[in-house]
Amino acid sequence: MAGFNNFNNPQVAALPAHLKQFIVDQHYEHYTPIDHAVWRYVMRQNYSYLKDVAYYPYIPGLEKAGLTIEKIPSLQEMNDALGKIGWGAVTVDGFIPPAAFMEYQAYRVLVIAADIRQLNHIEYTPAPDIIHESAGHAPIIADKDYHEYLSYFGSIGAKAMFSAQDFELYEAIRALSILKEMPDADAAEIKKAEELLTYRQENMGEPSEMALLSRLHWWTVEYGLIGTLENPKIYGAGLLSSIGESSSCMDCGIKKIPYTIDAVNYSYDITTTQPQLFVTPTFQNLIDVLETFANTMSFRRGGIYGLQKAIDSKNTCTAVYSSGLQVSGTFTGFTQHKGLPVFIKTTGPSALAVDNKQLKGHGKDYHKDGFSSPVGKLKGHALPLEDLGVEELNYFGIEKGKIAELNFESGITLTGYVMKIHASNGKTQLIAFENCTVTDKDGGEMFKPEWGVYDMAVGDKIVSVFCGAADKAEFLEIAYKSNTATHHTVYDQNTKELHKLYQQVRNRRQTGGDFGFLGNVWMMLQKHHQDDWLCALEILEILDHEGVELNLADEIRTFLENKANTQPEFKKLIKDGFYLIKHPVEQKLVV
């Protein structure tokens, strides 16, 4: 990627090309004074409330993540801080596909949505934003047990099988979240998007591995509680970044359930408050549950189960032979015998690899029409073919430069001229034949001499099947990217003038000076921006703390009290703002 900024962070620098494609510039200069005020309000509310209900590393974790209460963090500041604990951060444009999100975690890189929520969605936004991603995810990274879980989850999630329905659901979620964050979204469009999301959720069929893993991710990383059912603490980023739900989640009306593998049976809706939450006694329990689920996945089960999952996914997948040879491509069929796969087939560009490194000459350009090969033991051989060295292979008539005949226990027969034998890690993995014929147990032709060189994979079993190519860099696997663009607000002149007023208040708070000047700001708010409440609240905060302009402070307080009483949507926000004026955040405890 030309001009890629790695922020001098080793974790970010190590990202492969297929993940770098999602990265966008933060464009810090695009954040408006209102954006910074929204960040400050949410962070002060979070600090005030979360110091009592968040899992203990949250507050010191803010500092370790490079976050401050006063302003939106820059990616450089975050990477400078996170680098000290072996993590990094990049900005992306809204939701990215779950498989890519998981893989970032495996590389120990936090994915941060570059945008910030609108003022009218200050309590919660269904769209990922920088408050959720940085103030939610980053502080808890400071806990070693937790970040070990997060990266381990990512490494497992990166191998999970996903389906076409997963992508359709992802697109529906992305589209709805973007619409809901737009300040002038059409109600009919939102309703249509909600109906599509509901339809997709109700027509997923059997959940894929990725869909089930996403549930475990949701109920832990996003909405997890830790401790006891009677006294849980918050560690999930969705709760840590929502000033509304971080409070309401502790209500007795929200059911608390011990976190076990049963959590995979609970689907979730990103657009509504969660009806139940799961409580883990320790972060080690999260790893134990994840391990239980991982044992059911294709990458650990392999065999017929894994190959069928690969076929169902209709995506690039990798089957791993017991010899260590990895076959990557779109799997379209397999033959079984006595409950085991004895022949596998891909269609379209395929590649062969060992240890996730593509074998020279065996990329998808060479295997452009697909790949097929037997699996299993030779008839009458006690040892698997993969365990035979060169001398032993020669003894059984498999010698470079000579014609060999292989008879498999499954009934498959291969006859051909041995061109090359590839072995590594003490295993024979691949034999290339010329003038080769392969037939099944009924004599049906599976490969003809005129088709060219036949590369036969060697291996007794298919021990693992996972989503994606073994060597993603060589396979040039372009991960799925959405065509639905996020919304970027174009500000009218009136809003630009409001930005200036917020900036003037910010300047007075930071540098002091003529506090009487705030009366002019208040006058302009009253004249042109009667709907605003946050700028007015910030003026009142300064006047109250400085003990100046008491009449002006009374006037603003009365205005805000009236707004809270007549406009219910502002009541909690203004009430919470008043509370923080009387109980200011102790800045010395935060960065």
PDB file of C-alpha atoms in Angstrom, residues 161-168 208 306-317 329-332 347 467-468 477:
ATOM      1  CA  MET A 161     -16.149 -20.749   8.056  1.00  0.00           C
ATOM      2  CA  PHE A 162     -18.546 -18.082   6.857  1.00  0.00           C
ATOM      3  CA  SER A 163     -21.458 -18.204   4.444  1.00  0.00           C
ATOM      4  CA  ALA A 164     -23.030 -16.039   1.749  1.00  0.00           C
ATOM      5  CA  GLN A 165     -25.772 -15.232   4.260  1.00  0.00           C
ATOM      6  CA  ASP A 166     -23.146 -13.840   6.644  1.00  0.00           C
ATOM      7  CA  PHE A 167     -22.133 -11.284   4.014  1.00  0.00           C
ATOM      8  CA  GLU A 168     -25.758 -10.390   3.292  1.00  0.00           C
ATOM      9  CA  SER A 208     -22.121 -20.610  10.198  1.00  0.00           C
ATOM     10  CA  GLY A 306     -14.733 -29.660   7.332  1.00  0.00           C
ATOM     11  CA  LEU A 307     -14.824 -30.314   3.583  1.00  0.00           C
ATOM     12  CA  GLN A 308     -18.616 -30.087   3.516  1.00  0.00           C
ATOM     13  CA  LYS A 309     -18.442 -26.787   5.413  1.00  0.00           C
ATOM     14  CA  ALA A 310     -15.943 -25.539   2.824  1.00  0.00           C
ATOM     15  CA  ILE A 311     -18.251 -26.517  -0.035  1.00  0.00           C
ATOM     16  CA  ASP A 312     -21.226 -24.880   1.681  1.00  0.00           C
ATOM     17  CA  SER A 313     -19.326 -21.631   2.206  1.00  0.00           C
ATOM     18  CA  LYS A 314     -18.637 -21.186  -1.537  1.00  0.00           C
ATOM     19  CA  ASN A 315     -15.581 -19.149  -0.522  1.00  0.00           C
ATOM     20  CA  THR A 316     -11.839 -19.719  -0.758  1.00  0.00           C
ATOM     21  CA  CYS A 317     -10.949 -22.333   1.857  1.00  0.00           C
ATOM     22  CA  GLY A 329      -9.267 -22.894  -3.462  1.00  0.00           C
ATOM     23  CA  THR A 330     -13.030 -23.097  -3.848  1.00  0.00           C
ATOM     24  CA  PHE A 331     -13.987 -26.652  -2.859  1.00  0.00           C
ATOM     25  CA  THR A 332     -16.700 -28.189  -5.006  1.00  0.00           C
ATOM     26  CA  THR A 347     -12.677 -25.556  -9.022  1.00  0.00           C
ATOM     27  CA  CYS A 467     -11.680 -20.351   5.594  1.00  0.00           C
ATOM     28  CA  GLY A 468      -9.302 -18.324   3.459  1.00  0.00           C
ATOM     29  CA  GLU A 477      -6.847 -12.779  -1.606  1.00  0.00           C
TER      30      GLU A 477
END
